[in-house]
Amino acid sequence: MGLRYKKANVTHPKLGVTIQVPILNVQKNPNNPLYTRLGVLSRGTIIEVNVSDLGMVTTSGKVVWGKWAQVTNNPENDGCVNAVLLV
C-alpha cells in the first residue's frame, strides 16, 4: 500500500492550513535505504510535494514547485498520507 499514494494532506506549520497536494517523489526513508529507492511511504519519510497551489515564490519572483515534507502518520494503517511541510 505504501507505493500507491499519489496525493498527500500537507500542513503548512506557519500558516496553519492543510491542503491536498500531489506527491512528486520520495527523497529519503529513514527505515531502510531500499525503501527510498522503491518509493515506499512510511512514518518519517521525507517526500517532495508540488506546492504551486500555495503560491509560494522565491526572492527573485519565481514560483516554487517542489518542497519537502515529512510524513507524520503511518499511511498503511490510516489509508492516507499526512505530512508537515519543512520550511
PDB file of N, CA and C in Angstrom:
ATOM      1  N   MET A   1       0.822  -1.206   0.000  1.00  0.00           N
ATOM      2  CA  MET A   1       0.000   0.000   0.000  1.00  0.00           C
ATOM      3  C   MET A   1       0.860   1.262   0.000  1.00  0.00           C
ATOM      4  N   GLY A   2       2.063   1.188   0.531  1.00  0.00           N
ATOM      5  CA  GLY A   2       2.908   2.369   0.629  1.00  0.00           C
ATOM      6  C   GLY A   2       3.367   2.892  -0.716  1.00  0.00           C
ATOM      7  N   LEU A   3       3.119   2.176  -1.789  1.00  0.00           N
ATOM      8  CA  LEU A   3       3.545   2.607  -3.113  1.00  0.00           C
ATOM      9  C   LEU A   3       2.430   3.259  -3.916  1.00  0.00           C
ATOM     10  N   ARG A   4       1.204   3.213  -3.462  1.00  0.00           N
ATOM     11  CA  ARG A   4       0.060   3.579  -4.284  1.00  0.00           C
ATOM     12  C   ARG A   4      -0.464   4.987  -4.083  1.00  0.00           C
ATOM     13  N   TYR A   5       0.073   5.737  -3.174  1.00  0.00           N
ATOM     14  CA  TYR A   5      -0.463   7.060  -2.879  1.00  0.00           C
ATOM     15  C   TYR A   5       0.074   8.088  -3.859  1.00  0.00           C
ATOM     16  N   LYS A   6      -0.811   8.902  -4.403  1.00  0.00           N
ATOM     17  CA  LYS A   6      -0.438   9.943  -5.356  1.00  0.00           C
ATOM     18  C   LYS A   6      -0.566  11.339  -4.756  1.00  0.00           C
ATOM     19  N   LYS A   7      -1.351  11.488  -3.666  1.00  0.00           N
ATOM     20  CA  LYS A   7      -1.564  12.790  -3.044  1.00  0.00           C
ATOM     21  C   LYS A   7      -1.326  12.691  -1.545  1.00  0.00           C
ATOM     22  N   ALA A   8      -0.995  13.824  -0.956  1.00  0.00           N
ATOM     23  CA  ALA A   8      -0.757  13.888   0.480  1.00  0.00           C
ATOM     24  C   ALA A   8      -1.462  15.107   1.065  1.00  0.00           C
ATOM     25  N   ASN A   9      -1.929  14.982   2.292  1.00  0.00           N
ATOM     26  CA  ASN A   9      -2.502  16.102   3.034  1.00  0.00           C
ATOM     27  C   ASN A   9      -1.350  16.784   3.760  1.00  0.00           C
ATOM     28  N   VAL A  10      -0.964  17.961   3.279  1.00  0.00           N
ATOM     29  CA  VAL A  10       0.215  18.648   3.801  1.00  0.00           C
ATOM     30  C   VAL A  10      -0.219  19.877   4.588  1.00  0.00           C
ATOM     31  N   THR A  11       0.335  20.020   5.788  1.00  0.00           N
ATOM     32  CA  THR A  11       0.051  21.158   6.653  1.00  0.00           C
ATOM     33  C   THR A  11       1.228  22.112   6.633  1.00  0.00           C
ATOM     34  N   HIS A  12       0.946  23.382   6.411  1.00  0.00           N
ATOM     35  CA  HIS A  12       1.977  24.416   6.484  1.00  0.00           C
ATOM     36  C   HIS A  12       2.056  24.848   7.949  1.00  0.00           C
ATOM     37  N   PRO A  13       3.217  24.695   8.609  1.00  0.00           N
ATOM     38  CA  PRO A  13       3.278  24.949  10.054  1.00  0.00           C
ATOM     39  C   PRO A  13       3.059  26.410  10.444  1.00  0.00           C
ATOM     40  N   LYS A  14       3.495  27.350   9.625  1.00  0.00           N
ATOM     41  CA  LYS A  14       3.348  28.768   9.981  1.00  0.00           C
ATOM     42  C   LYS A  14       1.967  29.306   9.645  1.00  0.00           C
ATOM     43  N   LEU A  15       1.411  28.883   8.513  1.00  0.00           N
ATOM     44  CA  LEU A  15       0.091  29.369   8.106  1.00  0.00           C
ATOM     45  C   LEU A  15      -1.037  28.611   8.791  1.00  0.00           C
ATOM     46  N   GLY A  16      -0.779  27.363   9.164  1.00  0.00           N
ATOM     47  CA  GLY A  16      -1.809  26.561   9.815  1.00  0.00           C
ATOM     48  C   GLY A  16      -2.878  26.049   8.875  1.00  0.00           C
ATOM     49  N   VAL A  17      -2.587  25.978   7.591  1.00  0.00           N
ATOM     50  CA  VAL A  17      -3.544  25.469   6.610  1.00  0.00           C
ATOM     51  C   VAL A  17      -3.101  24.093   6.139  1.00  0.00           C
ATOM     52  N   THR A  18      -4.083  23.275   5.792  1.00  0.00           N
ATOM     53  CA  THR A  18      -3.813  21.943   5.264  1.00  0.00           C
ATOM     54  C   THR A  18      -4.434  21.839   3.888  1.00  0.00           C
ATOM     55  N   ILE A  19      -3.629  21.416   2.914  1.00  0.00           N
ATOM     56  CA  ILE A  19      -4.127  21.239   1.559  1.00  0.00           C
ATOM     57  C   ILE A  19      -3.688  19.877   1.042  1.00  0.00           C
ATOM     58  N   GLN A  20      -4.402  19.392   0.057  1.00  0.00           N
ATOM     59  CA  GLN A  20      -4.068  18.115  -0.564  1.00  0.00           C
ATOM     60  C   GLN A  20      -3.266  18.413  -1.827  1.00  0.00           C
ATOM     61  N   VAL A  21      -2.032  17.922  -1.864  1.00  0.00           N
ATOM     62  CA  VAL A  21      -1.123  18.200  -2.976  1.00  0.00           C
ATOM     63  C   VAL A  21      -0.567  16.893  -3.530  1.00  0.00           C
ATOM     64  N   PRO A  22      -0.167  16.890  -4.812  1.00  0.00           N
ATOM     65  CA  PRO A  22       0.408  15.686  -5.403  1.00  0.00           C
ATOM     66  C   PRO A  22       1.820  15.413  -4.878  1.00  0.00           C
ATOM     67  N   ILE A  23       2.146  14.134  -4.722  1.00  0.00           N
ATOM     68  CA  ILE A  23       3.481  13.699  -4.316  1.00  0.00           C
ATOM     69  C   ILE A  23       4.329  13.574  -5.573  1.00  0.00           C
ATOM     70  N   LEU A  24       5.495  14.226  -5.580  1.00  0.00           N
ATOM     71  CA  LEU A  24       6.392  14.147  -6.729  1.00  0.00           C
ATOM     72  C   LEU A  24       7.308  12.934  -6.635  1.00  0.00           C
ATOM     73  N   ASN A  25       7.998  12.765  -5.500  1.00  0.00           N
ATOM     74  CA  ASN A  25       8.854  11.598  -5.300  1.00  0.00           C
ATOM     75  C   ASN A  25       9.249  11.458  -3.837  1.00  0.00           C
ATOM     76  N   VAL A  26       9.927  10.362  -3.531  1.00  0.00           N
ATOM     77  CA  VAL A  26      10.404  10.087  -2.179  1.00  0.00           C
ATOM     78  C   VAL A  26      11.868  10.493  -2.111  1.00  0.00           C
ATOM     79  N   GLN A  27      12.198  11.381  -1.179  1.00  0.00           N
ATOM     80  CA  GLN A  27      13.580  11.840  -1.029  1.00  0.00           C
ATOM     81  C   GLN A  27      14.389  10.909  -0.141  1.00  0.00           C
ATOM     82  N   LYS A  28      13.832  10.550   1.038  1.00  0.00           N
ATOM     83  CA  LYS A  28      14.572   9.701   1.959  1.00  0.00           C
ATOM     84  C   LYS A  28      13.600   8.985   2.881  1.00  0.00           C
ATOM     85  N   ASN A  29      13.831   7.688   3.049  1.00  0.00           N
ATOM     86  CA  ASN A  29      13.071   6.903   4.003  1.00  0.00           C
ATOM     87  C   ASN A  29      14.057   6.416   5.059  1.00  0.00           C
ATOM     88  N   PRO A  30      13.916   6.881   6.322  1.00  0.00           N
ATOM     89  CA  PRO A  30      14.895   6.525   7.349  1.00  0.00           C
ATOM     90  C   PRO A  30      14.822   5.063   7.790  1.00  0.00           C
ATOM     91  N   ASN A  31      13.758   4.366   7.451  1.00  0.00           N
ATOM     92  CA  ASN A  31      13.616   2.975   7.883  1.00  0.00           C
ATOM     93  C   ASN A  31      14.555   2.037   7.145  1.00  0.00           C
ATOM     94  N   ASN A  32      14.768   2.290   5.840  1.00  0.00           N
ATOM     95  CA  ASN A  32      15.576   1.377   5.054  1.00  0.00           C
ATOM     96  C   ASN A  32      15.991   2.089   3.759  1.00  0.00           C
ATOM     97  N   PRO A  33      17.263   2.030   3.364  1.00  0.00           N
ATOM     98  CA  PRO A  33      17.670   2.652   2.092  1.00  0.00           C
ATOM     99  C   PRO A  33      16.970   2.031   0.878  1.00  0.00           C
ATOM    100  N   LEU A  34      16.617   0.766   0.956  1.00  0.00           N
ATOM    101  CA  LEU A  34      15.902   0.124  -0.138  1.00  0.00           C
ATOM    102  C   LEU A  34      14.516   0.739  -0.315  1.00  0.00           C
ATOM    103  N   TYR A  35      13.866   1.116   0.786  1.00  0.00           N
ATOM    104  CA  TYR A  35      12.549   1.749   0.716  1.00  0.00           C
ATOM    105  C   TYR A  35      12.615   3.086  -0.025  1.00  0.00           C
ATOM    106  N   THR A  36      13.739   3.798   0.119  1.00  0.00           N
ATOM    107  CA  THR A  36      13.904   5.064  -0.589  1.00  0.00           C
ATOM    108  C   THR A  36      13.906   4.830  -2.086  1.00  0.00           C
ATOM    109  N   ARG A  37      14.658   3.839  -2.533  1.00  0.00           N
ATOM    110  CA  ARG A  37      14.735   3.553  -3.966  1.00  0.00           C
ATOM    111  C   ARG A  37      13.415   3.028  -4.518  1.00  0.00           C
ATOM    112  N   LEU A  38      12.679   2.262  -3.717  1.00  0.00           N
ATOM    113  CA  LEU A  38      11.398   1.715  -4.171  1.00  0.00           C
ATOM    114  C   LEU A  38      10.258   2.722  -4.068  1.00  0.00           C
ATOM    115  N   GLY A  39      10.437   3.776  -3.281  1.00  0.00           N
ATOM    116  CA  GLY A  39       9.401   4.785  -3.125  1.00  0.00           C
ATOM    117  C   GLY A  39       8.347   4.418  -2.098  1.00  0.00           C
ATOM    118  N   VAL A  40       8.715   3.618  -1.108  1.00  0.00           N
ATOM    119  CA  VAL A  40       7.770   3.201  -0.068  1.00  0.00           C
ATOM    120  C   VAL A  40       7.578   4.342   0.934  1.00  0.00           C
ATOM    121  N   LEU A  41       6.316   4.617   1.275  1.00  0.00           N
ATOM    122  CA  LEU A  41       5.991   5.659   2.244  1.00  0.00           C
ATOM    123  C   LEU A  41       5.719   5.038   3.602  1.00  0.00           C
ATOM    124  N   SER A  42       6.406   5.534   4.617  1.00  0.00           N
ATOM    125  CA  SER A  42       6.162   5.120   5.991  1.00  0.00           C
ATOM    126  C   SER A  42       6.354   6.355   6.871  1.00  0.00           C
ATOM    127  N   ARG A  43       6.146   6.189   8.153  1.00  0.00           N
ATOM    128  CA  ARG A  43       6.254   7.324   9.061  1.00  0.00           C
ATOM    129  C   ARG A  43       7.699   7.833   9.097  1.00  0.00           C
ATOM    130  N   GLY A  44       7.866   9.144   8.977  1.00  0.00           N
ATOM    131  CA  GLY A  44       9.187   9.755   9.000  1.00  0.00           C
ATOM    132  C   GLY A  44       9.813   9.952   7.629  1.00  0.00           C
ATOM    133  N   THR A  45       9.159   9.465   6.576  1.00  0.00           N
ATOM    134  CA  THR A  45       9.693   9.595   5.228  1.00  0.00           C
ATOM    135  C   THR A  45       9.665  11.046   4.771  1.00  0.00           C
ATOM    136  N   ILE A  46      10.737  11.483   4.127  1.00  0.00           N
ATOM    137  CA  ILE A  46      10.798  12.814   3.541  1.00  0.00           C
ATOM    138  C   ILE A  46      10.357  12.688   2.084  1.00  0.00           C
ATOM    139  N   ILE A  47       9.303  13.429   1.720  1.00  0.00           N
ATOM    140  CA  ILE A  47       8.774  13.377   0.359  1.00  0.00           C
ATOM    141  C   ILE A  47       8.846  14.767  -0.265  1.00  0.00           C
ATOM    142  N   GLU A  48       8.843  14.805  -1.588  1.00  0.00           N
ATOM    143  CA  GLU A  48       8.779  16.073  -2.300  1.00  0.00           C
ATOM    144  C   GLU A  48       7.370  16.228  -2.841  1.00  0.00           C
ATOM    145  N   VAL A  49       6.747  17.372  -2.541  1.00  0.00           N
ATOM    146  CA  VAL A  49       5.369  17.605  -2.953  1.00  0.00           C
ATOM    147  C   VAL A  49       5.292  18.864  -3.810  1.00  0.00           C
ATOM    148  N   ASN A  50       4.266  18.944  -4.649  1.00  0.00           N
ATOM    149  CA  ASN A  50       4.034  20.078  -5.530  1.00  0.00           C
ATOM    150  C   ASN A  50       3.242  21.132  -4.771  1.00  0.00           C
ATOM    151  N   VAL A  51       3.876  22.251  -4.446  1.00  0.00           N
ATOM    152  CA  VAL A  51       3.221  23.306  -3.662  1.00  0.00           C
ATOM    153  C   VAL A  51       2.904  24.537  -4.502  1.00  0.00           C
ATOM    154  N   SER A  52       2.743  24.372  -5.795  1.00  0.00           N
ATOM    155  CA  SER A  52       2.445  25.519  -6.652  1.00  0.00           C
ATOM    156  C   SER A  52       1.081  26.120  -6.322  1.00  0.00           C
ATOM    157  N   ASP A  53       0.170  25.335  -5.736  1.00  0.00           N
ATOM    158  CA  ASP A  53      -1.151  25.847  -5.356  1.00  0.00           C
ATOM    159  C   ASP A  53      -1.086  26.826  -4.190  1.00  0.00           C
ATOM    160  N   LEU A  54      -0.037  26.739  -3.367  1.00  0.00           N
ATOM    161  CA  LEU A  54       0.093  27.651  -2.232  1.00  0.00           C
ATOM    162  C   LEU A  54       0.526  29.048  -2.644  1.00  0.00           C
ATOM    163  N   GLY A  55       1.086  29.182  -3.844  1.00  0.00           N
ATOM    164  CA  GLY A  55       1.519  30.487  -4.318  1.00  0.00           C
ATOM    165  C   GLY A  55       2.829  30.944  -3.708  1.00  0.00           C
ATOM    166  N   MET A  56       3.691  30.025  -3.323  1.00  0.00           N
ATOM    167  CA  MET A  56       4.992  30.387  -2.778  1.00  0.00           C
ATOM    168  C   MET A  56       5.891  30.881  -3.906  1.00  0.00           C
ATOM    169  N   VAL A  57       6.632  31.951  -3.636  1.00  0.00           N
ATOM    170  CA  VAL A  57       7.568  32.490  -4.619  1.00  0.00           C
ATOM    171  C   VAL A  57       8.929  32.677  -3.963  1.00  0.00           C
ATOM    172  N   THR A  58       9.980  32.632  -4.791  1.00  0.00           N
ATOM    173  CA  THR A  58      11.329  32.879  -4.305  1.00  0.00           C
ATOM    174  C   THR A  58      11.562  34.382  -4.222  1.00  0.00           C
ATOM    175  N   THR A  59      12.739  34.776  -3.752  1.00  0.00           N
ATOM    176  CA  THR A  59      13.044  36.204  -3.646  1.00  0.00           C
ATOM    177  C   THR A  59      13.152  36.853  -5.020  1.00  0.00           C
ATOM    178  N   SER A  60      13.454  36.041  -6.041  1.00  0.00           N
ATOM    179  CA  SER A  60      13.544  36.584  -7.402  1.00  0.00           C
ATOM    180  C   SER A  60      12.181  36.616  -8.097  1.00  0.00           C
ATOM    181  N   GLY A  61      11.140  36.073  -7.462  1.00  0.00           N
ATOM    182  CA  GLY A  61       9.801  36.132  -8.016  1.00  0.00           C
ATOM    183  C   GLY A  61       9.351  34.889  -8.759  1.00  0.00           C
ATOM    184  N   LYS A  62      10.158  33.829  -8.753  1.00  0.00           N
ATOM    185  CA  LYS A  62       9.772  32.598  -9.435  1.00  0.00           C
ATOM    186  C   LYS A  62       8.878  31.755  -8.528  1.00  0.00           C
ATOM    187  N   VAL A  63       7.935  31.034  -9.132  1.00  0.00           N
ATOM    188  CA  VAL A  63       7.013  30.185  -8.380  1.00  0.00           C
ATOM    189  C   VAL A  63       7.737  28.918  -7.935  1.00  0.00           C
ATOM    190  N   VAL A  64       7.554  28.551  -6.670  1.00  0.00           N
ATOM    191  CA  VAL A  64       8.161  27.334  -6.125  1.00  0.00           C
ATOM    192  C   VAL A  64       7.259  26.159  -6.468  1.00  0.00           C
ATOM    193  N   TRP A  65       7.802  25.135  -7.111  1.00  0.00           N
ATOM    194  CA  TRP A  65       7.018  23.959  -7.491  1.00  0.00           C
ATOM    195  C   TRP A  65       7.131  22.850  -6.463  1.00  0.00           C
ATOM    196  N   GLY A  66       8.329  22.535  -6.037  1.00  0.00           N
ATOM    197  CA  GLY A  66       8.514  21.388  -5.142  1.00  0.00           C
ATOM    198  C   GLY A  66       9.116  21.795  -3.820  1.00  0.00           C
ATOM    199  N   LYS A  67       8.544  21.284  -2.738  1.00  0.00           N
ATOM    200  CA  LYS A  67       9.080  21.472  -1.394  1.00  0.00           C
ATOM    201  C   LYS A  67       9.066  20.121  -0.701  1.00  0.00           C
ATOM    202  N   TRP A  68       9.883  20.008   0.318  1.00  0.00           N
ATOM    203  CA  TRP A  68       9.952  18.762   1.064  1.00  0.00           C
ATOM    204  C   TRP A  68       8.956  18.784   2.221  1.00  0.00           C
ATOM    205  N   ALA A  69       8.428  17.605   2.514  1.00  0.00           N
ATOM    206  CA  ALA A  69       7.508  17.435   3.641  1.00  0.00           C
ATOM    207  C   ALA A  69       7.825  16.109   4.312  1.00  0.00           C
ATOM    208  N   GLN A  70       7.543  16.026   5.605  1.00  0.00           N
ATOM    209  CA  GLN A  70       7.801  14.799   6.358  1.00  0.00           C
ATOM    210  C   GLN A  70       6.479  14.152   6.741  1.00  0.00           C
ATOM    211  N   VAL A  71       6.372  12.856   6.449  1.00  0.00           N
ATOM    212  CA  VAL A  71       5.156  12.094   6.742  1.00  0.00           C
ATOM    213  C   VAL A  71       5.024  11.941   8.250  1.00  0.00           C
ATOM    214  N   THR A  72       3.841  12.265   8.783  1.00  0.00           N
ATOM    215  CA  THR A  72       3.630  12.240  10.233  1.00  0.00           C
ATOM    216  C   THR A  72       2.774  11.075  10.704  1.00  0.00           C
ATOM    217  N   ASN A  73       2.163  10.344   9.784  1.00  0.00           N
ATOM    218  CA  ASN A  73       1.315   9.227  10.201  1.00  0.00           C
ATOM    219  C   ASN A  73       1.833   7.938   9.584  1.00  0.00           C
ATOM    220  N   ASN A  74       1.171   6.847   9.870  1.00  0.00           N
ATOM    221  CA  ASN A  74       1.509   5.562   9.277  1.00  0.00           C
ATOM    222  C   ASN A  74       0.510   5.305   8.148  1.00  0.00           C
ATOM    223  N   PRO A  75       0.883   5.571   6.889  1.00  0.00           N
ATOM    224  CA  PRO A  75      -0.081   5.507   5.787  1.00  0.00           C
ATOM    225  C   PRO A  75      -0.727   4.133   5.593  1.00  0.00           C
ATOM    226  N   GLU A  76      -0.032   3.072   5.918  1.00  0.00           N
ATOM    227  CA  GLU A  76      -0.608   1.739   5.728  1.00  0.00           C
ATOM    228  C   GLU A  76      -1.777   1.490   6.662  1.00  0.00           C
ATOM    229  N   ASN A  77      -1.733   2.060   7.836  1.00  0.00           N
ATOM    230  CA  ASN A  77      -2.816   1.869   8.802  1.00  0.00           C
ATOM    231  C   ASN A  77      -3.956   2.863   8.599  1.00  0.00           C
ATOM    232  N   ASP A  78      -3.642   4.094   8.209  1.00  0.00           N
ATOM    233  CA  ASP A  78      -4.642   5.156   8.131  1.00  0.00           C
ATOM    234  C   ASP A  78      -5.337   5.257   6.779  1.00  0.00           C
ATOM    235  N   GLY A  79      -4.674   4.841   5.721  1.00  0.00           N
ATOM    236  CA  GLY A  79      -5.277   4.918   4.400  1.00  0.00           C
ATOM    237  C   GLY A  79      -5.082   6.243   3.706  1.00  0.00           C
ATOM    238  N   CYS A  80      -4.304   7.154   4.294  1.00  0.00           N
ATOM    239  CA  CYS A  80      -3.994   8.440   3.671  1.00  0.00           C
ATOM    240  C   CYS A  80      -2.592   8.850   4.119  1.00  0.00           C
ATOM    241  N   VAL A  81      -2.051   9.852   3.455  1.00  0.00           N
ATOM    242  CA  VAL A  81      -0.719  10.358   3.796  1.00  0.00           C
ATOM    243  C   VAL A  81      -0.885  11.753   4.375  1.00  0.00           C
ATOM    244  N   ASN A  82      -0.466  11.935   5.637  1.00  0.00           N
ATOM    245  CA  ASN A  82      -0.455  13.239   6.275  1.00  0.00           C
ATOM    246  C   ASN A  82       0.996  13.647   6.459  1.00  0.00           C
ATOM    247  N   ALA A  83       1.300  14.917   6.176  1.00  0.00           N
ATOM    248  CA  ALA A  83       2.682  15.379   6.259  1.00  0.00           C
ATOM    249  C   ALA A  83       2.721  16.832   6.720  1.00  0.00           C
ATOM    250  N   VAL A  84       3.900  17.233   7.199  1.00  0.00           N
ATOM    251  CA  VAL A  84       4.159  18.609   7.606  1.00  0.00           C
ATOM    252  C   VAL A  84       5.218  19.165   6.665  1.00  0.00           C
ATOM    253  N   LEU A  85       4.972  20.347   6.130  1.00  0.00           N
ATOM    254  CA  LEU A  85       5.886  20.994   5.211  1.00  0.00           C
ATOM    255  C   LEU A  85       7.142  21.426   5.973  1.00  0.00           C
ATOM    256  N   LEU A  86       8.296  21.142   5.404  1.00  0.00           N
ATOM    257  CA  LEU A  86       9.557  21.555   6.018  1.00  0.00           C
ATOM    258  C   LEU A  86       9.962  22.899   5.428  1.00  0.00           C
ATOM    259  N   VAL A  87       9.848  23.960   6.252  1.00  0.00           N
ATOM    260  CA  VAL A  87      10.183  25.303   5.764  1.00  0.00           C
ATOM    261  C   VAL A  87      11.378  25.842   6.506  1.00  0.00           C
TER     262      VAL A  87
END
